[in-house]
PDB file of C-alpha atoms in Angstrom:
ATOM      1  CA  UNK A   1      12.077   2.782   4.786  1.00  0.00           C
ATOM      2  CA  UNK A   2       8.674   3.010   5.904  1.00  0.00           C
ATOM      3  CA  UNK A   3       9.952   1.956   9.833  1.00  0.00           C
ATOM      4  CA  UNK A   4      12.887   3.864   9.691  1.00  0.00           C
ATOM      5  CA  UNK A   5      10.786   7.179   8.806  1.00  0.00           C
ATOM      6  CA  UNK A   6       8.144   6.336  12.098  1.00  0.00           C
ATOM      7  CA  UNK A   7      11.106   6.123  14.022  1.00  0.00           C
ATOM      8  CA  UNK A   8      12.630   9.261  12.765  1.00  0.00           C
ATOM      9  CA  UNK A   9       9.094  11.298  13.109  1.00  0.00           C
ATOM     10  CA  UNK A  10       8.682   9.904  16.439  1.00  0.00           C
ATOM     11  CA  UNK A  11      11.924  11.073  18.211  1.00  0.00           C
ATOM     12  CA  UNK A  12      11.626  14.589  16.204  1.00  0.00           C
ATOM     13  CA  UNK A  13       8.078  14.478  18.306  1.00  0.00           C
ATOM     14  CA  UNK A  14       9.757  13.526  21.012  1.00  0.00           C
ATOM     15  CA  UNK A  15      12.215  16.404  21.051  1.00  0.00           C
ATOM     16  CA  UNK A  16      10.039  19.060  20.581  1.00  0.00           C
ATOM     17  CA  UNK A  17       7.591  17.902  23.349  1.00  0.00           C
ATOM     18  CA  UNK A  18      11.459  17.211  25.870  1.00  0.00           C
ATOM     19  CA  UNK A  19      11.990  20.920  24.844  1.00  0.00           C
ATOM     20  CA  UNK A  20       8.734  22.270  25.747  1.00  0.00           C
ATOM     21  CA  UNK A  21       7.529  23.317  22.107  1.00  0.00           C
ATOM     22  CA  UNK A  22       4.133  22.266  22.793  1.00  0.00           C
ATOM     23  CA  UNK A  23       2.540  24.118  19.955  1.00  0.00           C
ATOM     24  CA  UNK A  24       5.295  22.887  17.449  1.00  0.00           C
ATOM     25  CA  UNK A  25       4.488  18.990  18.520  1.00  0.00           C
ATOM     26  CA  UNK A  26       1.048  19.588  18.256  1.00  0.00           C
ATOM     27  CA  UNK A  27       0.588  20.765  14.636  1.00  0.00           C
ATOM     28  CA  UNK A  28       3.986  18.411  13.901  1.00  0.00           C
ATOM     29  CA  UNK A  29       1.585  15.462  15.151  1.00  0.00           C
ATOM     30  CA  UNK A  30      -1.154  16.555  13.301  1.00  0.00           C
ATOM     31  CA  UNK A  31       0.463  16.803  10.151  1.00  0.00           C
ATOM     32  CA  UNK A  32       1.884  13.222  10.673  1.00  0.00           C
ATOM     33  CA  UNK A  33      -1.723  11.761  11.669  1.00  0.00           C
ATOM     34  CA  UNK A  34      -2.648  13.593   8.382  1.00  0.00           C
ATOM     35  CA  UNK A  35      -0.402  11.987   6.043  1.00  0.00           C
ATOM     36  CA  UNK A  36      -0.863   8.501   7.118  1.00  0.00           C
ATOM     37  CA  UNK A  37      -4.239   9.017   5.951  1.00  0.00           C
ATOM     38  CA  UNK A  38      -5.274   6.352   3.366  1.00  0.00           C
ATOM     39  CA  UNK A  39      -8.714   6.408   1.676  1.00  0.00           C
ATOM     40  CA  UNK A  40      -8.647   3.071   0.054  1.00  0.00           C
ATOM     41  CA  UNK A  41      -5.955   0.343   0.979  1.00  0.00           C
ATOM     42  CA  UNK A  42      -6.820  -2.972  -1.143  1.00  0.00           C
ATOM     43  CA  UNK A  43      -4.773  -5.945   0.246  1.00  0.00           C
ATOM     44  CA  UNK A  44      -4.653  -9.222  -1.655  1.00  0.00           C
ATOM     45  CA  UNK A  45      -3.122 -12.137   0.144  1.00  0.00           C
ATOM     46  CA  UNK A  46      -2.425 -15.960  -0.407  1.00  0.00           C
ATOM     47  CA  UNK A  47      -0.563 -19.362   0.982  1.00  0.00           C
ATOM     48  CA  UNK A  48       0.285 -21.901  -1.619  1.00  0.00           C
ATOM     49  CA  UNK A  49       3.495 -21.722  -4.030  1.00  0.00           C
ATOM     50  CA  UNK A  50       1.982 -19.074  -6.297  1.00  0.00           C
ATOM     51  CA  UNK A  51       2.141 -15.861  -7.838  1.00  0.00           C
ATOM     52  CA  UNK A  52      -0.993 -13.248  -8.194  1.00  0.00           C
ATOM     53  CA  UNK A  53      -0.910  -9.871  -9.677  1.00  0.00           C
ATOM     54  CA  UNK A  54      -3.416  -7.183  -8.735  1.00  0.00           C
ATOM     55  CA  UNK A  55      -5.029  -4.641 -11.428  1.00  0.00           C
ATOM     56  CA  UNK A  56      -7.437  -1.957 -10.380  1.00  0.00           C
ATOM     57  CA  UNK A  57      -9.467   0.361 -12.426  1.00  0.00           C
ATOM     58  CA  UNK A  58     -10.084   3.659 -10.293  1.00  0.00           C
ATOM     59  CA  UNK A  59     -13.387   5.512 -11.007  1.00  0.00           C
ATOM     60  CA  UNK A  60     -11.508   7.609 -13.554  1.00  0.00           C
ATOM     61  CA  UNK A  61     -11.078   5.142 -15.581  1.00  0.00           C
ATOM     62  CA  UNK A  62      -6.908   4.812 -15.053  1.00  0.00           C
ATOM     63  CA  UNK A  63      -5.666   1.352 -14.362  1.00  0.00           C
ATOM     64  CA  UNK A  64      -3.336   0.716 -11.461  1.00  0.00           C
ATOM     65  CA  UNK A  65      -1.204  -2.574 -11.993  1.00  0.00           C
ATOM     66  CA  UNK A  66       2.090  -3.897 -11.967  1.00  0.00           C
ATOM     67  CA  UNK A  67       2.940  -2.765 -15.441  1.00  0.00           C
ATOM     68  CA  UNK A  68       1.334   0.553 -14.303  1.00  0.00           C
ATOM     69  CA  UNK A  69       2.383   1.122 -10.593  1.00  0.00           C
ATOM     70  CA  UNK A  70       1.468   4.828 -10.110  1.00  0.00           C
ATOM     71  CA  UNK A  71      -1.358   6.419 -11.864  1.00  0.00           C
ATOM     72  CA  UNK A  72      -2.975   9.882 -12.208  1.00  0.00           C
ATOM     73  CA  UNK A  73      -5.883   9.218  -9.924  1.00  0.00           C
ATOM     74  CA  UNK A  74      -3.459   8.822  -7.008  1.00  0.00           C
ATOM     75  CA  UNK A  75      -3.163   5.086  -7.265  1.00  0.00           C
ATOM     76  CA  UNK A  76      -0.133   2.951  -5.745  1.00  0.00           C
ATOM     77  CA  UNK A  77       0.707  -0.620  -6.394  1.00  0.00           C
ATOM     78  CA  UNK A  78       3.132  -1.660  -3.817  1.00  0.00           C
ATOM     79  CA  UNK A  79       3.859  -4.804  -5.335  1.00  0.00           C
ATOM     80  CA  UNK A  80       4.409  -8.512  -3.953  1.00  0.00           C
ATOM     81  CA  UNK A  81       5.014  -8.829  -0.080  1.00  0.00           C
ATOM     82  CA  UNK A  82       5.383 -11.983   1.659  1.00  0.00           C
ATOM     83  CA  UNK A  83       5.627 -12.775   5.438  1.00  0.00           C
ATOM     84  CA  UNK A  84       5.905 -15.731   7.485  1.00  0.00           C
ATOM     85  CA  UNK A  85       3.143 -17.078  10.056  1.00  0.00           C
ATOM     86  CA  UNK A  86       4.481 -17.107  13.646  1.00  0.00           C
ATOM     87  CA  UNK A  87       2.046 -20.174  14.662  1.00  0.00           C
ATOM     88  CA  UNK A  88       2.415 -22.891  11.371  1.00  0.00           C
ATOM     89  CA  UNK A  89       5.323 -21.147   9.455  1.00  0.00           C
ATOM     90  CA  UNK A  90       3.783 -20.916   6.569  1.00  0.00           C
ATOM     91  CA  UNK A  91       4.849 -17.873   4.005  1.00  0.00           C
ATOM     92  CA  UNK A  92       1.642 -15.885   3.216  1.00  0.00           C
ATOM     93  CA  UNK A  93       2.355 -13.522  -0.058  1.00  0.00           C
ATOM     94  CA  UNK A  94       0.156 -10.482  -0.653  1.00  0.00           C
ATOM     95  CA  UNK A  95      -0.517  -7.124  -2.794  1.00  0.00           C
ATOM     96  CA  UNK A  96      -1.081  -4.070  -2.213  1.00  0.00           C
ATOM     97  CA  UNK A  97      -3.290  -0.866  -3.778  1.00  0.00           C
ATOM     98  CA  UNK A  98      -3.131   2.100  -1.744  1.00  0.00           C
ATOM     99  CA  UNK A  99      -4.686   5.398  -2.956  1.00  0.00           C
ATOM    100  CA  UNK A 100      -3.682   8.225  -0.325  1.00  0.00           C
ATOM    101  CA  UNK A 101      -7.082  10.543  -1.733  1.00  0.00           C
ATOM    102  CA  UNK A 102      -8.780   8.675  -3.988  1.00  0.00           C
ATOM    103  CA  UNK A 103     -11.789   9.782  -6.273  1.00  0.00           C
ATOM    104  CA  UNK A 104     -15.127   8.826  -5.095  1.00  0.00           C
ATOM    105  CA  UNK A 105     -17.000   5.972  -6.832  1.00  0.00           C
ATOM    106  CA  UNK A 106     -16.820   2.180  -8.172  1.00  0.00           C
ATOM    107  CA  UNK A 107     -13.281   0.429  -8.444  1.00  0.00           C
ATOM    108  CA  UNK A 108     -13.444  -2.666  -9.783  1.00  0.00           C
ATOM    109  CA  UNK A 109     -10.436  -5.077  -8.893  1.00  0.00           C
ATOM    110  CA  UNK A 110      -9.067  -7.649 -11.370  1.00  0.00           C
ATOM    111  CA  UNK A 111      -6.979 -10.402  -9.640  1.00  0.00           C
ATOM    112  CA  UNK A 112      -5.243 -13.260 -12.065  1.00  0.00           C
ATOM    113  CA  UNK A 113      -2.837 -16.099 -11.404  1.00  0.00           C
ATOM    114  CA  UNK A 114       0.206 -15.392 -12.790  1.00  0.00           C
ATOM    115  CA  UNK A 115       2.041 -19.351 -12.464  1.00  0.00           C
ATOM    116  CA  UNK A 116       1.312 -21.996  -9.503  1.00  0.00           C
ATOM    117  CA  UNK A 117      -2.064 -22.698  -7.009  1.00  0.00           C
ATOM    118  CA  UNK A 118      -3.010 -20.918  -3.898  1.00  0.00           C
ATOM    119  CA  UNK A 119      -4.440 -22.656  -0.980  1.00  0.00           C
ATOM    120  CA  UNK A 120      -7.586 -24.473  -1.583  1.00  0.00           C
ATOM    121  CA  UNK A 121      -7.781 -22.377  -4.863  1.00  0.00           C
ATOM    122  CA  UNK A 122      -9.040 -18.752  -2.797  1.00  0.00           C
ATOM    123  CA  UNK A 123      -7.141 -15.438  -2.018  1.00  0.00           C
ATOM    124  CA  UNK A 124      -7.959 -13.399   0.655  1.00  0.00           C
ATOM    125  CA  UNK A 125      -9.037 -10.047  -0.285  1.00  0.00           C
ATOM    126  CA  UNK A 126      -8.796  -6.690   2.387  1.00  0.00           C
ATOM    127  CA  UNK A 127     -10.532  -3.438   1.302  1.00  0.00           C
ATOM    128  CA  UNK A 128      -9.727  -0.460   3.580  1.00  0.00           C
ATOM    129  CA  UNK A 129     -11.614   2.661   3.661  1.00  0.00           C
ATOM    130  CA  UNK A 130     -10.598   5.981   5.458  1.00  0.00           C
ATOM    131  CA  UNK A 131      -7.770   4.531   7.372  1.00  0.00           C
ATOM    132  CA  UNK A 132      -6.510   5.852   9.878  1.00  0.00           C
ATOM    133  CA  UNK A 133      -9.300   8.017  10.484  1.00  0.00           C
ATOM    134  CA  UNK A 134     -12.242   7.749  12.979  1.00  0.00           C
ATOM    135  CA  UNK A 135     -14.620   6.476  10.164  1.00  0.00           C
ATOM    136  CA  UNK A 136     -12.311   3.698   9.155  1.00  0.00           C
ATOM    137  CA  UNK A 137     -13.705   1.129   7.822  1.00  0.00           C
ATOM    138  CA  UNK A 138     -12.607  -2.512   6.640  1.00  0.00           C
ATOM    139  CA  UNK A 139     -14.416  -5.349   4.564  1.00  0.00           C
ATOM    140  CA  UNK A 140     -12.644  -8.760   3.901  1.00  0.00           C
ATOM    141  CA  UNK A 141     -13.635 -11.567   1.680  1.00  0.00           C
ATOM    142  CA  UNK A 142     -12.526 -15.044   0.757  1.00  0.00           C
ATOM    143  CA  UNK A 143     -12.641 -15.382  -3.211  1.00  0.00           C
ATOM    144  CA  UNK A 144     -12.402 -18.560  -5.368  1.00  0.00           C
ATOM    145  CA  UNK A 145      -9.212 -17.800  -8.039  1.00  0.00           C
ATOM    146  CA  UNK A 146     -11.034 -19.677 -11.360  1.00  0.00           C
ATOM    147  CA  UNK A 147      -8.883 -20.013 -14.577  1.00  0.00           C
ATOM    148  CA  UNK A 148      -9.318 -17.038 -15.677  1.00  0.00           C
ATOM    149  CA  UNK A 149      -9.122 -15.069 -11.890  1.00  0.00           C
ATOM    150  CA  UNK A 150     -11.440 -13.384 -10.331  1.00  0.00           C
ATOM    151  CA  UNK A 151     -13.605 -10.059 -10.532  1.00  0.00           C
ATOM    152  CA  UNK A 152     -14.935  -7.466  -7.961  1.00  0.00           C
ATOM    153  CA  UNK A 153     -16.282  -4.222  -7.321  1.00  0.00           C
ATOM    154  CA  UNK A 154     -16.340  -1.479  -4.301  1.00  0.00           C
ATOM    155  CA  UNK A 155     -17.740   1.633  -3.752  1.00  0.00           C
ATOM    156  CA  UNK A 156     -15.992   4.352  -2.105  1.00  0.00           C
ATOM    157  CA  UNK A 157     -18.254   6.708  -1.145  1.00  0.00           C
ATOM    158  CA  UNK A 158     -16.429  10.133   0.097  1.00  0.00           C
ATOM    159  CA  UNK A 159     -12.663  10.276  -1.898  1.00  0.00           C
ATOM    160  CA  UNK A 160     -10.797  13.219  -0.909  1.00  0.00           C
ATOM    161  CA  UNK A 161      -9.399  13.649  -4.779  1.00  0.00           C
ATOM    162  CA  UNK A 162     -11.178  16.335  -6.474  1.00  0.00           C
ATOM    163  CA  UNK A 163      -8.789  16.277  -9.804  1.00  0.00           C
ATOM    164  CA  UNK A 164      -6.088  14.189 -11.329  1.00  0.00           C
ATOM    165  CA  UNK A 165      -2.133  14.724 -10.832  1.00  0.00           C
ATOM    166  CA  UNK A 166      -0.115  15.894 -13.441  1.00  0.00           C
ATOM    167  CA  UNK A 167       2.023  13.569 -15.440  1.00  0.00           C
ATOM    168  CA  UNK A 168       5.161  15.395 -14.359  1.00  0.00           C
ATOM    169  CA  UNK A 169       3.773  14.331 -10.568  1.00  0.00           C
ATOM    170  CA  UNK A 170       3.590  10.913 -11.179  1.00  0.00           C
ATOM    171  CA  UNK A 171       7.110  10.747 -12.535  1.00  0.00           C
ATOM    172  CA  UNK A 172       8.672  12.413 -10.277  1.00  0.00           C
ATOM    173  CA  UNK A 173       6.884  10.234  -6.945  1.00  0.00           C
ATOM    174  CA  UNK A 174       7.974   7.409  -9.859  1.00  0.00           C
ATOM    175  CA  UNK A 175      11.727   8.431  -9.731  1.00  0.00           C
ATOM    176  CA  UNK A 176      11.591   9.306  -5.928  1.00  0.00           C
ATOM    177  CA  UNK A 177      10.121   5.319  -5.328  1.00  0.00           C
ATOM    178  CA  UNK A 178      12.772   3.874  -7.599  1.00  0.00           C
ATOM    179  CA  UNK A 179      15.729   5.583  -5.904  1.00  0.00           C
ATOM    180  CA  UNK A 180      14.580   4.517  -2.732  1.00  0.00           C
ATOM    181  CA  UNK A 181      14.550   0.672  -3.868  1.00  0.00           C
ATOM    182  CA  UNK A 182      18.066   1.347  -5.165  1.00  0.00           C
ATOM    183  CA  UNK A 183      19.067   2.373  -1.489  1.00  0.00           C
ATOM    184  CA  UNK A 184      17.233  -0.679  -0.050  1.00  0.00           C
ATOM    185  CA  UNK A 185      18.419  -2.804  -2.542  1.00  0.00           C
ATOM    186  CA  UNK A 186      22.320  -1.640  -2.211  1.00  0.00           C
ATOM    187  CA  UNK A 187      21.979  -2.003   1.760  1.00  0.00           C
ATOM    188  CA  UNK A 188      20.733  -5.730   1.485  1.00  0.00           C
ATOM    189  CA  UNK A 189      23.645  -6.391  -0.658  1.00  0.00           C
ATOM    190  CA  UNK A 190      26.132  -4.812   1.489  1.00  0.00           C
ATOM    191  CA  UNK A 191      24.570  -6.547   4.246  1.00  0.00           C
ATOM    192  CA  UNK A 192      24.996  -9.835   2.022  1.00  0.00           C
ATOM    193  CA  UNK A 193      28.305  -9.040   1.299  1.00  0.00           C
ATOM    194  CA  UNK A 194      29.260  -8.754   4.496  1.00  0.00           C
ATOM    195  CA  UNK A 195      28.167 -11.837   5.433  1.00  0.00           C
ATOM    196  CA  UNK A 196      30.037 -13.593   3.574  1.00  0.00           C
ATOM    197  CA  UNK A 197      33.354 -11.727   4.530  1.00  0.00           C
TER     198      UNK A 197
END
């Protein structure tokens, strides 16, 4: 979804530039440098036959988690992601928490093995602040999973959020996401099916 929308901004950029609307393109590629603006991105990842869940507790006090994907502080849990290293092969799985405009403050992150062992018993964790802006800003960390997981903090200093969404805001984004993964879901099966025609 999300490559088939860059394409899809791109050539209407394109167009308008081929047909000599400079002043359209201009605020139409500002708008799109807008909205991929991101100010905290918290990536999670791991090797080893395991699974991890991510929680994280926004300033506001709201809880972003699997059980909880979408809260009223703007928070996002993408869920599990896994790709494959081009050099050894080897499947790396991850997380994601993304908060377009986030409140300022402390976020604490709660990350727990859910069944199995990660590599040498550490996850790799990727904070992100003000991406995709001039002041980005990244901080990564190697962090020993114990028993009972693992703890940490952050501090984003300058959130754009100044108040929280409305309930009937979150469930609509909620409905919006999950008829999306219906579409992705029914293409991979027709692609499937298809196959095995």
């Amino acid at each position: 979804v999300w490559v088939t929308g860059m394409r899809v901004a791109n050539a209407t950029l394109e167009r308008l530039k081929e047909e000599g609307r400079n002043e359209e393109a201009e605020k139409y590629e500002k708008s799109l440098n807008e909205a991929l603006i991101r100010d905290v991105v918290v990536r999670v990842s791991w090797t080893g036959d395991a699974d991890i869940d991510l929680m994280v507790e926004e300033p506001s006090g709201t809880i972003c988690s699997a059980r909880n994907p979408r809260t009223m502080a703007g928070g996002i849990m993408l869920g599990d992601n896994f790709a494959a290293d081009k050099t050894t092969g080897e499947k790396e799985f991850s997380e994601v928490y993304v908060c377009p405009k986030a409140f300022g403050g402390d976020y604490k992150l709660l990350i727990r093995r859910v069944w199995g062992e990660v590599t040498a018993g550490k996850v790799t964790v990727d904070v992100y602040f003000n991406w995709n802006t001039k002041s980005a800003m990244h901080m990564q960390k190697r962090i020993e999973l114990a028993e009972n997981g693992a703890e940490g903090t952050f501090e984003l200093a300058n959130g754009r959020r100044k108040e929280m969404l409305t309930e009937q805001q979150v469930a609509n984004a909620a409905a919006g996401q999950l008829e999306i993964r219906r579409q992705v879901l029914a293409q991979q099966l027709a692609a499937v099916v298809e196959e095995l025609a």
